[in-house]
Short mmCIF file of C-alpha atoms in Angstrom, two decimals:
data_model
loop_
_atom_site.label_atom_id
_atom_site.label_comp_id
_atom_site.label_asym_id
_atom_site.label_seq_id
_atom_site.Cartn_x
_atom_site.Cartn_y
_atom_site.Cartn_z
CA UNK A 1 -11.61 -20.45 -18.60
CA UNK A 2 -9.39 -18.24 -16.41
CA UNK A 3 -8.90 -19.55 -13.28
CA UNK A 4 -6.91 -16.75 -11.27
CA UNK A 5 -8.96 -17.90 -7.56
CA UNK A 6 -6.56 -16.86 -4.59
CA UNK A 7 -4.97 -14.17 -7.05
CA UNK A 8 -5.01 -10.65 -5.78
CA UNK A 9 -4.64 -7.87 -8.09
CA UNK A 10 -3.25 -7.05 -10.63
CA UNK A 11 -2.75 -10.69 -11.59
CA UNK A 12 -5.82 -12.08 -12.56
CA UNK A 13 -6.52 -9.20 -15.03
CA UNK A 14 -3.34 -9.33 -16.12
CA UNK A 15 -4.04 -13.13 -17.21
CA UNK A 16 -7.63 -11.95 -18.82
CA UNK A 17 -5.49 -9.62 -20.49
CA UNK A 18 -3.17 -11.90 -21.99
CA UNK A 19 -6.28 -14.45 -22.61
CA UNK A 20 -7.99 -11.63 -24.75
CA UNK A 21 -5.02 -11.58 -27.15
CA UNK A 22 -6.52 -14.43 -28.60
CA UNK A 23 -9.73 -12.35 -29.42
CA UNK A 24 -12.48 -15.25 -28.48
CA UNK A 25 -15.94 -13.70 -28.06
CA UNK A 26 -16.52 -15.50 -24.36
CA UNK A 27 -14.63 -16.43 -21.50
CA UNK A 28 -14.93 -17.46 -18.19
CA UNK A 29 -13.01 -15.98 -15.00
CA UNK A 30 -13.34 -17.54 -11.88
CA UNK A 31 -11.90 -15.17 -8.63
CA UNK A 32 -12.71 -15.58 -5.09
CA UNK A 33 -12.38 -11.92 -4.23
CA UNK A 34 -13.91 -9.16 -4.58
CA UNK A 35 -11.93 -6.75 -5.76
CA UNK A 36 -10.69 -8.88 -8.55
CA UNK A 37 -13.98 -9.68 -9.53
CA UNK A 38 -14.80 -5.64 -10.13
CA UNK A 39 -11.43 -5.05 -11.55
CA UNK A 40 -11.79 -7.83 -14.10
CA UNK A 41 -15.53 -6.36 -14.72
CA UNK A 42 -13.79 -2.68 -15.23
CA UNK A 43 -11.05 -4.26 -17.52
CA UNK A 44 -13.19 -6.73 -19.41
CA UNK A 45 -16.00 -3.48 -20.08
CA UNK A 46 -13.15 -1.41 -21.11
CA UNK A 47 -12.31 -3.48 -23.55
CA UNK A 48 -15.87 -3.59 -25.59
CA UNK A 49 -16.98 -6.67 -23.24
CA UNK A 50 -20.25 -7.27 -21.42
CA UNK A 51 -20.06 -9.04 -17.78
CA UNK A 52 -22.09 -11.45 -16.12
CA UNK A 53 -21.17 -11.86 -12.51
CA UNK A 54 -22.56 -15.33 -10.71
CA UNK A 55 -21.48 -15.61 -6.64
CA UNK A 56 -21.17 -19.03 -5.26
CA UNK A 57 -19.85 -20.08 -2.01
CA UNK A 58 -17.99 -17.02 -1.65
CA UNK A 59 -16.19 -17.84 -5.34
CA UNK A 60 -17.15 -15.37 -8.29
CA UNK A 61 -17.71 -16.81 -12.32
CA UNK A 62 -17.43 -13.99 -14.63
CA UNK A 63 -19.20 -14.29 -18.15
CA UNK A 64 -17.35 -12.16 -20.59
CA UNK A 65 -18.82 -11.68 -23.89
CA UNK A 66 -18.69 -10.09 -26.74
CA UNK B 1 -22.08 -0.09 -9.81
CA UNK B 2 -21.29 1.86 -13.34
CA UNK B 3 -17.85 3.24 -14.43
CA UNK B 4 -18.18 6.72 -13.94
CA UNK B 5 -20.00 5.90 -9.95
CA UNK B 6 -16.97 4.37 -9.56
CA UNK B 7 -14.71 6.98 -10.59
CA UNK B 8 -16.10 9.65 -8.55
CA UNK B 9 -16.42 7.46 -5.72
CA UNK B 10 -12.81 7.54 -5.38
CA UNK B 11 -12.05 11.15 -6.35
CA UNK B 12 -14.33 12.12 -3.38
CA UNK B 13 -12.55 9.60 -0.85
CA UNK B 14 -9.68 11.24 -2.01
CA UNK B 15 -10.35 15.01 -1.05
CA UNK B 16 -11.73 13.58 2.31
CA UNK B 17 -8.62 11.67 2.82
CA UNK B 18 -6.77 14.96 1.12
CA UNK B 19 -8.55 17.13 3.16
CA UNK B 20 -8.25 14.86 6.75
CA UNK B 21 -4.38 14.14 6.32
CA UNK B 22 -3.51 17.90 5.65
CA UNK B 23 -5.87 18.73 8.77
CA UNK B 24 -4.16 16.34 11.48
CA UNK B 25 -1.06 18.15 10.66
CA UNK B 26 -2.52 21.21 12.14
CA UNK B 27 -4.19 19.39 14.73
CA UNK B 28 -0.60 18.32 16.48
CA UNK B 29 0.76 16.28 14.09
CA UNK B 30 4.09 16.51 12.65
CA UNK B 31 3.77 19.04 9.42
CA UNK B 32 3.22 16.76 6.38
CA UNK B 33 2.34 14.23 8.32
CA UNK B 34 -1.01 14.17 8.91
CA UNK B 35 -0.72 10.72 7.75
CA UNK B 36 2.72 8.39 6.82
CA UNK B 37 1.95 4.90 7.15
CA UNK B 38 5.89 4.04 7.23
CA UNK B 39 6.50 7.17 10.08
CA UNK B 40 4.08 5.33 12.18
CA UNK B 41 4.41 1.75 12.23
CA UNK B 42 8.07 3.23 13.09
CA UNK B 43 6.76 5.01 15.88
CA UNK B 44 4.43 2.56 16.94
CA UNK B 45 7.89 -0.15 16.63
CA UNK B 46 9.56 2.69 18.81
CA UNK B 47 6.42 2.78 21.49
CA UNK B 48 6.61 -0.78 21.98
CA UNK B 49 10.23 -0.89 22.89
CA UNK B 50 11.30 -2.57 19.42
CA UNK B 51 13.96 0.04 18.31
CA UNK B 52 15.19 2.79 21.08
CA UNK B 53 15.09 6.10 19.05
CA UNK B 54 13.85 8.99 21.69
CA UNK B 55 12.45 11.21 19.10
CA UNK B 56 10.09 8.44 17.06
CA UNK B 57 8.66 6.48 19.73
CA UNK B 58 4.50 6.97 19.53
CA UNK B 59 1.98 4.05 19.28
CA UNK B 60 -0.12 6.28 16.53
CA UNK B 61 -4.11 5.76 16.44
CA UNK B 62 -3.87 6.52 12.77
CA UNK B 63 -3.06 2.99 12.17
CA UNK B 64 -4.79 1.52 14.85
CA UNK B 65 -7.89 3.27 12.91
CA UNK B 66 -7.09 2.69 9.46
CA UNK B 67 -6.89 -1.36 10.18
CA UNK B 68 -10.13 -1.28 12.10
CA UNK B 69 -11.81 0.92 9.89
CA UNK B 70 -11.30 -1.22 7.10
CA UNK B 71 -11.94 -4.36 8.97
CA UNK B 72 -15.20 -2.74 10.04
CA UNK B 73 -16.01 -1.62 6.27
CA UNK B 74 -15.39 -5.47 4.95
CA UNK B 75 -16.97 -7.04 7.74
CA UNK B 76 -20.12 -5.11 7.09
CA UNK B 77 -19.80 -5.56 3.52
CA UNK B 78 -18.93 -9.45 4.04
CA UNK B 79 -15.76 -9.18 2.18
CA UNK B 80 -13.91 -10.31 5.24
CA UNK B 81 -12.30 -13.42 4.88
CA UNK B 82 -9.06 -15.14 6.28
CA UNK B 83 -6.64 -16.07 3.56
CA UNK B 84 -2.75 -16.40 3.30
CA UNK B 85 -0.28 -18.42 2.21
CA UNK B 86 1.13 -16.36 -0.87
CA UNK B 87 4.58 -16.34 -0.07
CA UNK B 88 4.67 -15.28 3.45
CA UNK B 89 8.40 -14.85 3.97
CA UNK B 90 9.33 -13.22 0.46
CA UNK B 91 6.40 -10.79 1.82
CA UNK B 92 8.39 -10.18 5.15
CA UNK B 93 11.24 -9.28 2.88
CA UNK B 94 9.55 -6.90 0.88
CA UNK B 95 7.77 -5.20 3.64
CA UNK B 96 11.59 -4.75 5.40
CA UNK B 97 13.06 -3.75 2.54
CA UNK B 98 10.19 -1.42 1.48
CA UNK B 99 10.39 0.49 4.96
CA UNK B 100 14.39 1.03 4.59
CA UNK B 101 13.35 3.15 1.34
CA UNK B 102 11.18 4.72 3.06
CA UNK B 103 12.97 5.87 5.90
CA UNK B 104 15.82 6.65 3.43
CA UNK B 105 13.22 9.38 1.44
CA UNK B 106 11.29 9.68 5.08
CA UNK B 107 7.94 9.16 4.08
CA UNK B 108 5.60 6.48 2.57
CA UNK B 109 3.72 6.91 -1.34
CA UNK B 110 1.11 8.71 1.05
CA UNK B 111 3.33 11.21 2.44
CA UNK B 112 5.19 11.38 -0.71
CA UNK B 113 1.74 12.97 -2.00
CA UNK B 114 1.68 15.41 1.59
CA UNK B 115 5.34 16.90 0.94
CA UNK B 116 4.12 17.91 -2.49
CA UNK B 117 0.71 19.23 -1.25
CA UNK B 118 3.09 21.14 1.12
CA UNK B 119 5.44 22.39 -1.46
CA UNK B 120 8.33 19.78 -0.46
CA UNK B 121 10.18 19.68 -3.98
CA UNK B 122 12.50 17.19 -2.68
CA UNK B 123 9.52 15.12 -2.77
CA UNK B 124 9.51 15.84 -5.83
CA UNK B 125 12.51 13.80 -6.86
CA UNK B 126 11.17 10.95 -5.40
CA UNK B 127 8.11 10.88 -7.12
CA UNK B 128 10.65 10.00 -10.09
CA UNK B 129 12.04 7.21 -8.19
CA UNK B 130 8.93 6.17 -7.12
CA UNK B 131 7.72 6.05 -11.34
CA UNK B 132 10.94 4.69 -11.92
CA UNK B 133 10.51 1.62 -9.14
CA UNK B 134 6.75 1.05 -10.48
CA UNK B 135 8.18 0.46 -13.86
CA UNK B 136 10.92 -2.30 -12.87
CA UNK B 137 8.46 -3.68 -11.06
CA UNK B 138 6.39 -3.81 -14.51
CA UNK B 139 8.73 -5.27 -16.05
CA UNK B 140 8.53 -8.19 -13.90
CA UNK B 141 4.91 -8.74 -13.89
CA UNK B 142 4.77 -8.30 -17.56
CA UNK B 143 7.26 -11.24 -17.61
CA UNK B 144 4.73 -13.51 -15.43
CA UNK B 145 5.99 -12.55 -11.98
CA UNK B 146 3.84 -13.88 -9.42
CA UNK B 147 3.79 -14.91 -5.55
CA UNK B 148 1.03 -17.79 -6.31
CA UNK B 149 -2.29 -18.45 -4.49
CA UNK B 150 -3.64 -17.84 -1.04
CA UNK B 151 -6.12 -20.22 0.78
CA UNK B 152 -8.36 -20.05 3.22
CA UNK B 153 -7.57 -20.02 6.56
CA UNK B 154 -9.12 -20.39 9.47
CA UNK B 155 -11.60 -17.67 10.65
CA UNK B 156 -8.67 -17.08 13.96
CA UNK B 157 -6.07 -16.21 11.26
CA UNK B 158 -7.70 -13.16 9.72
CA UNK B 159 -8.54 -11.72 13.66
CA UNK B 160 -5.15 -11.48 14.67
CA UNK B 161 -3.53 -8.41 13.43
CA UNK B 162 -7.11 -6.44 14.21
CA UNK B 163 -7.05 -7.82 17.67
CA UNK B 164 -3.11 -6.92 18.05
CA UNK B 165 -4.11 -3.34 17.13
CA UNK B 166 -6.67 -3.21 19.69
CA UNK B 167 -4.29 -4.43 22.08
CA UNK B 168 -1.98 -1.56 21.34
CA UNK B 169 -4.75 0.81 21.65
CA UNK B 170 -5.13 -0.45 25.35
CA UNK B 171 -1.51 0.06 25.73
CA UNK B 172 -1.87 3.77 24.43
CA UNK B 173 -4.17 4.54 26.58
CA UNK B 174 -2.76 2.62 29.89
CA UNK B 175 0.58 3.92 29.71
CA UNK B 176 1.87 1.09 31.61
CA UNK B 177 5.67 1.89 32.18
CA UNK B 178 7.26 -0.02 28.93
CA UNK B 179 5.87 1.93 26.59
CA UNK B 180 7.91 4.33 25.12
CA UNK B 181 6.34 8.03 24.30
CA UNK B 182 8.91 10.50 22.35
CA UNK B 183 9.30 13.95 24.72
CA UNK B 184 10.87 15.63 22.22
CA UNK B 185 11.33 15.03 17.79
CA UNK B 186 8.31 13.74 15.87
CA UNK B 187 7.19 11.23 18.21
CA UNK B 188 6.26 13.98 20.60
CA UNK B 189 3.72 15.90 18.04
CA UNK B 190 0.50 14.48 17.80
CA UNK B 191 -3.50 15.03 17.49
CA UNK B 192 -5.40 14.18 20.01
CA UNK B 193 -5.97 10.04 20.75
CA UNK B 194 -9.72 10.60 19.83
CA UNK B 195 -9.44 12.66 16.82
CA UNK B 196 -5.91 10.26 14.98
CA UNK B 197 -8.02 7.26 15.68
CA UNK B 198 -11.34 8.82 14.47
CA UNK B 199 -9.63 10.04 11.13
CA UNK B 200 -7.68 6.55 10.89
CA UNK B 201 -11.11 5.31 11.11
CA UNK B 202 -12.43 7.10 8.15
CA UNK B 203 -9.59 6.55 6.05
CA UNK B 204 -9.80 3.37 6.66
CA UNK B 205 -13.44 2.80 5.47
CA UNK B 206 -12.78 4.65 2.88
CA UNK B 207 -9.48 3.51 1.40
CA UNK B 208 -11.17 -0.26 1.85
CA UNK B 209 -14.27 0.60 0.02
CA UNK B 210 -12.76 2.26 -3.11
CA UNK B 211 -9.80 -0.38 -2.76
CA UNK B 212 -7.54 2.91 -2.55
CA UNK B 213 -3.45 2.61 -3.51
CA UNK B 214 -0.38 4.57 -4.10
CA UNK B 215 1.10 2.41 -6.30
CA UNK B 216 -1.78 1.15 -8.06
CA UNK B 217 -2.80 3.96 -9.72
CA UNK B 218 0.84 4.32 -11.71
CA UNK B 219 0.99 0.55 -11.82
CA UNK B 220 -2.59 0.67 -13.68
CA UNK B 221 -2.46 3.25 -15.99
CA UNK B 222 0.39 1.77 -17.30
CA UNK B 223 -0.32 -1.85 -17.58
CA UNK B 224 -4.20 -1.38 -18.31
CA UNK B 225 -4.63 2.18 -19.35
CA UNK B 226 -7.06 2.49 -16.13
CA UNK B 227 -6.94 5.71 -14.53
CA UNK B 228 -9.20 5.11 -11.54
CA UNK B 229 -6.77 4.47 -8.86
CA UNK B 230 -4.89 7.31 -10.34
CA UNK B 231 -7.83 9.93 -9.42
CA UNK B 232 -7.59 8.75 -5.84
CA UNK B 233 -3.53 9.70 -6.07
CA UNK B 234 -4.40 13.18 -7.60
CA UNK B 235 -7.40 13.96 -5.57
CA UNK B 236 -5.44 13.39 -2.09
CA UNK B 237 -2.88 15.74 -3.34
CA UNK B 238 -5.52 18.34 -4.82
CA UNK B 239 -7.43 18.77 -1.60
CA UNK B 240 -4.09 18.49 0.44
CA UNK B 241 -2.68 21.26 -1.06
CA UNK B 242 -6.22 23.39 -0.97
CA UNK B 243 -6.08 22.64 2.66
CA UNK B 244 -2.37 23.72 3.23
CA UNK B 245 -2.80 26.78 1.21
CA UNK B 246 -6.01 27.48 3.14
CA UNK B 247 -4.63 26.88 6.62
CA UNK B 248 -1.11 28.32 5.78
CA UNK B 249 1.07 25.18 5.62
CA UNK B 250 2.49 25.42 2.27
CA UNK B 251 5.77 26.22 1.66
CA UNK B 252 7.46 25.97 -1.08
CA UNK B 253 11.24 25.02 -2.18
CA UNK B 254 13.56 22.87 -1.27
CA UNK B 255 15.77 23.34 1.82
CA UNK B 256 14.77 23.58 5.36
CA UNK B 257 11.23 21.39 4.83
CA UNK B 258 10.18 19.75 7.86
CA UNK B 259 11.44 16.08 8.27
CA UNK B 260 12.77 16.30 4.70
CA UNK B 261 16.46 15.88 3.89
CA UNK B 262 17.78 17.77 0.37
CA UNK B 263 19.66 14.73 -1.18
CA UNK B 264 17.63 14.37 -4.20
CA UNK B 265 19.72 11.25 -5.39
CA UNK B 266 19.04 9.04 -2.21
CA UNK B 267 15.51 11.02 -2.36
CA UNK B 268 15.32 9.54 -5.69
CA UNK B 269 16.72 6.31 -5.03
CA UNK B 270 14.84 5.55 -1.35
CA UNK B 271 11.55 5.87 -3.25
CA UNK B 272 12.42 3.62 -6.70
CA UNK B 273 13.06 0.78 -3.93
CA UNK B 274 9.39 1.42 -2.32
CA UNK B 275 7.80 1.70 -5.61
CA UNK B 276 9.49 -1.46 -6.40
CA UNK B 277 9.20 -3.52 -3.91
CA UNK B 278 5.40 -2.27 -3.31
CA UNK B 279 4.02 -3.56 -7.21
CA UNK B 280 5.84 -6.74 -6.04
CA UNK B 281 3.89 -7.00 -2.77
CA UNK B 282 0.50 -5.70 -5.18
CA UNK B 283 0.23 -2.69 -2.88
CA UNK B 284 1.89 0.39 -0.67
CA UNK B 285 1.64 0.55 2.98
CA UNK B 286 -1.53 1.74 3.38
CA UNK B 287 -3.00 -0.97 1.08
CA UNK B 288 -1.40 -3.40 3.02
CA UNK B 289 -2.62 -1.76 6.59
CA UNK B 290 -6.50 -2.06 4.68
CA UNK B 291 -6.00 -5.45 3.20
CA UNK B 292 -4.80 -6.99 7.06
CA UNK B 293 -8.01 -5.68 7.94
CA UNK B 294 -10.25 -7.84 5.68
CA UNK B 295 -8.83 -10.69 6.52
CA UNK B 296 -5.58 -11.01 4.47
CA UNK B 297 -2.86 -12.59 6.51
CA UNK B 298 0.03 -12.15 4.18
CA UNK B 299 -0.48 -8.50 4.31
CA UNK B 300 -0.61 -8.78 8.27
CA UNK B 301 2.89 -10.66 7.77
CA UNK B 302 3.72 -7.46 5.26
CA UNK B 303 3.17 -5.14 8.17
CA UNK B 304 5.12 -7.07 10.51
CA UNK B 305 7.88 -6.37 7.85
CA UNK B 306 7.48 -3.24 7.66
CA UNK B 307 7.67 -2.80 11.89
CA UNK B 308 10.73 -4.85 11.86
CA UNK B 309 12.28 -3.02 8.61
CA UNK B 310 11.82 0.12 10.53
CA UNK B 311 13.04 -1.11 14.10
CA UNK B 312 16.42 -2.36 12.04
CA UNK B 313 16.69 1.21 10.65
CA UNK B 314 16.51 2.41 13.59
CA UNK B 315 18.88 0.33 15.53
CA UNK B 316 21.39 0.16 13.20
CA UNK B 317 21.32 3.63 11.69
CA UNK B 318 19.53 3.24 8.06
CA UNK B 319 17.03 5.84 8.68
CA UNK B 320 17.39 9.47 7.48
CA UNK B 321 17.41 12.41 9.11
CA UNK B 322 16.81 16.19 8.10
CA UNK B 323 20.56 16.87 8.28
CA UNK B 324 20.83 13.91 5.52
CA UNK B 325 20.77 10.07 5.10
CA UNK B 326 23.45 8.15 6.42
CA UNK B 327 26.38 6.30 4.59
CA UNK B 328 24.69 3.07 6.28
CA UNK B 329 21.51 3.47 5.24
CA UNK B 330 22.75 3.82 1.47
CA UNK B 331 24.21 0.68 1.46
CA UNK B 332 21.14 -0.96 3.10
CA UNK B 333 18.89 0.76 0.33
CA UNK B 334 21.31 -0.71 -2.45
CA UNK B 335 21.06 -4.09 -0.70
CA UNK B 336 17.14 -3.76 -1.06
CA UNK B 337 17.48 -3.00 -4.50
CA UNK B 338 19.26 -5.84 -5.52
CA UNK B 339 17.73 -8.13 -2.75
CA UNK B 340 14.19 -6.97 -4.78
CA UNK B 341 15.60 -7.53 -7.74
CA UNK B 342 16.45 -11.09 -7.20
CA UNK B 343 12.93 -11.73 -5.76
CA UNK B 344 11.56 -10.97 -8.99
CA UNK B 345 13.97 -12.71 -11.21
CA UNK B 346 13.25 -15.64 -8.99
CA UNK B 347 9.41 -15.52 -8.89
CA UNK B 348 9.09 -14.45 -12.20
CA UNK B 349 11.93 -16.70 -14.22
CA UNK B 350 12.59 -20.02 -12.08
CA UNK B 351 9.18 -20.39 -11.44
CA UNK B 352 8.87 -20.60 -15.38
CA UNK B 353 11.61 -23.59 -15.95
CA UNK B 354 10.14 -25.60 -13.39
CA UNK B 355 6.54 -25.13 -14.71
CA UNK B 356 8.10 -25.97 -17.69
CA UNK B 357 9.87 -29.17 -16.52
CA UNK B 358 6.53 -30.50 -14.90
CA UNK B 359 4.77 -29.91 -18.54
CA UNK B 360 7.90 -32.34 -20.13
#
C-alpha cells in the first residue's frame, strides 16, 4: 500500500516506482488528486501493469496488478 | 482515456498554444513574447506599483486568462479543490529565486521555447542550462527530496488568487491613476485587452486539461522514460516556428534578437537556476499559474514569489537587459543557486535523519 495522498507529482510515482523494485504482482496507491491518479495509471501500464481506479470522497485507490 | 488519446491530446494543445503564442506577438505583443509567464507577472508587479521600471510596467490579460481559464477548466471538471500547506515559505523562495533566473536569461521555459521558434540561438544556450538545472534537481528527488503533504483547506483558500486576478482585471480596465502602464520598452507593446485575455483563456484550459509543463517533460523522460509532457514541449515549438516562418518573424542568429542579451554563460547559467528550482517546486511558471487556478494554494504562494522575485530584480538591478546582465544580478543568480541547493540538501537529507531518529 502506497499512500502518497496530498503528494503532487512526480512524487507519488516516484514512490510506486521505487515500490515496484520489489516486483510484487499487486499494490495499492491511494492519491487524492487527479493528476497523480492518471500519472500513476500511465506509469503503472507502462510498466506491464493493469489499473483499477475506485473514487471515494474525492480520494482515489489504485489496483495495480499484474 | 487510452495512452495514445492522451498523447495526441497534448501534441494538439501544443500547436494551439504554439500557434496562439507566436500569433500575439504579431498582434502587439513584444516579438517572442506572445507569451512569458516570468515577463508578465513582472509587468503586472510593475502595473501595480510594486517595482518602478518605466519600460515593464503592464497588468497583462495573458495571466489574468491563463489562471481563470484553468480555474474554469477544473471547476467544470470538479478537480477544483483548496489545498496547501506543502511548505509554503520554501515555495516563496523558490518562486523568488526562480524569477531572478529568469530575468537573468529574460524569459520563462515558455519563452525559452518562443526565442528558439524565432531563431534566438542564445536561447539556445539556455536550453543547456535549463537540462542541466532539471538534472540537479534529479538528483535530489532521486535521493527522496520532498516538500511533504498538502491538506485541505477551506473552500475561501483556493478562491483567492482567482478573485485577486479578477480584481486586477478591473484595475486594467479602470485605469484608476496608480496603475502604472509602460509608454515606451516592452510594457508599452501589447494585443488588444480582449484578444491577451481570450488567448490566456485558452491556454489556460488547455494547459490544465493536458496538465501541460516545461519542466516536466525533461524531468519525465528522464526519471520515467515518459515522453508525454515532452510532446507538449516540442509541439509548442513546432507550430511556433511554422507560425514565425509563415508570418515572417523568424530570424535567425545570435546578436541583435529582440529582448535577448548575447552572454551565453549567464544565458546558460540564468536558466540551470529556473530549471532547478522549478523540478523542486514540481513545475515552471505556467504550471504554477494553472495549478493556483484549481485550487492549489501553495502554487498561489509560488506566484506571489515569483511577483516579488521580479519586483526585487527590478528595484535593485538583477534583471537583464539587451545590452547585457548586470554584475548584480550575477551575484543574485549565484546566491539562488546555492540558496536552491541548500533547499534540497535540507528537504531531501535532514528530513531523512530525523525520520530516522523517530523510527529508533
Amino acid at each position: 500500500m502506497v499512500d502518497a495522498r496530498g503528494l503532487s507529482c512526480p512524487m507519488p510515482v516516484l514512490m510506486v516506482q521505487k515500490a515496484m523494485k520489489s516486483k510484487e504482482d499487486y499494490y495499492e496507491v491511494l492519491v487524492d488528486n487527479k493528476t497523480p491518479c492518471e500519472n500513476v495509471t500511465r506509469f503503472a501500464e507502462s510498466q506491464g501493469y493493469k489499473v483499477a481506479v475506485e473514487e471515494k470522497n474525492g480520494e482515489f485507490l489504485l489496483k495495480i496488478s499484474k | 482515456m487510452t495512452k495514445k488519446n492522451d498523447k495526441l491530446m497534448i501534441i494538439i494543445a501544443g500547436l494551439v498554444i504554439g500557434v496562439i503564442a507566436a500569433g500575439l506577438a504579431f498582434l502587439g505583443n513584444p516579438k517572442n513574447m506572445g507569451f512569458c509567464i516570468a515577463c508578465f507577472l513582472r509587468d503586472t508587479a510593475g502595473g501595480l506599483g510594486l517595482h518602478k521600471a518605466p519600460p515593464v510596467q503592464y497588468i497583462r490579460p495573458e495571466i489574468i486568462g491563463i489562471v481563470i481559464g484553468a480555474f474554469c477548466a477544473a471547476f467544470a471538471k470538479k478537480e477544483f479543490s483548496s489545498k496547501g500547506g506543502s511548505a509554503p515559505m520554501t515555495r516563496f523562495i523558490l518562486g523568488f529565486f526562480a524569477m531572478v533566473g529568469c530575468l537573468m536569461f529574460l524569459g520563462c521555459p515558455f519563452r525559452m521555447i518562443l526565442r528558439l521558434a524565432g531563431g534566438d540561438m542564445n536561447a539556445l544556450l539556455g536550453l543547456v542550462g535549463f537540462v542541466i538545472g532539471i538534472f540537479c534537481g534529479i538528483f535530489f528527488l532521486k535521493n527522496g527530496y520532498s516538500l511533504k503533504r498538502t491538506y485541505s483547506l477551506t473552500k475561501a483558500e483556493g478562491f483567492m488568487l482567482p478573485i485577486i486576478e479578477v480584481v486586477i482585471f478591473v484595475l486594467l480596465l479602470a485605469k484608476p491613476a496608480f496603475i502604472a502602464f509602460s509608454e515606451e520598452g516592452p510594457g508599452s507593446m501589447h494585443a488588444a485587452i480582449g484578444l491577451a485575455l481570450a488567448a490566456g483563456l485558452v491556454v489556460g484550459v488547455l494547459a490544465q486539461r493536458t496538465r501541460l509543463c516545461m519542466v516536466g517533460g525533461m524531468r519525465d523522460l528522464v526519471l520515467f522514460r515518459e515522453t508525454r509532457l515532452l510532446w507538449g514541449f516540442i509541439a509548442i515549438l513546432v507550430a511556433a516556428l511554422i507560425t514565425n516562418l509563415v508570418l515572417g518573424g523568424f530570424k535567425f542568429g545570435f546578436v541583435e534578437q529582440p529582448i535577448a542579451h548575447t552572454d551565453g554563460l549567464w544565458n546558460c547559467l540564468g536558466m540551470l537556476l529556473v530549471g532547478f528550482a522549478c523540478v523542486l517546486l514540481g513545475g515552471c511558471p505556467l504550471r504554477q499559474l494553472v495549478m493556483s487556478g484549481e485550487g492549489n494554494a501553495d502554487s498561489a504562494v509560488t506566484v506571489l514569489g515569483l511577483m516579488v522575485g521580479a519586483a526585487f530584480c527590478h528595484n535593485f538591478g538583477l534583471a537583464s537587459s539587451g545590452e547585457g546582465p548586470t554584475s548584480a544580478g550575477k551575484i543574485a543568480v549565484i546566491i539562488g543557486i546555492v540558496v536552491v541547493a541548500l533547499i534540497g540538501v535540507v528537504n531531501t537529507y535532514v528530513k531523512q535523519e530525523k525520520a530516522a531518529a523517530e523510527a529508533a
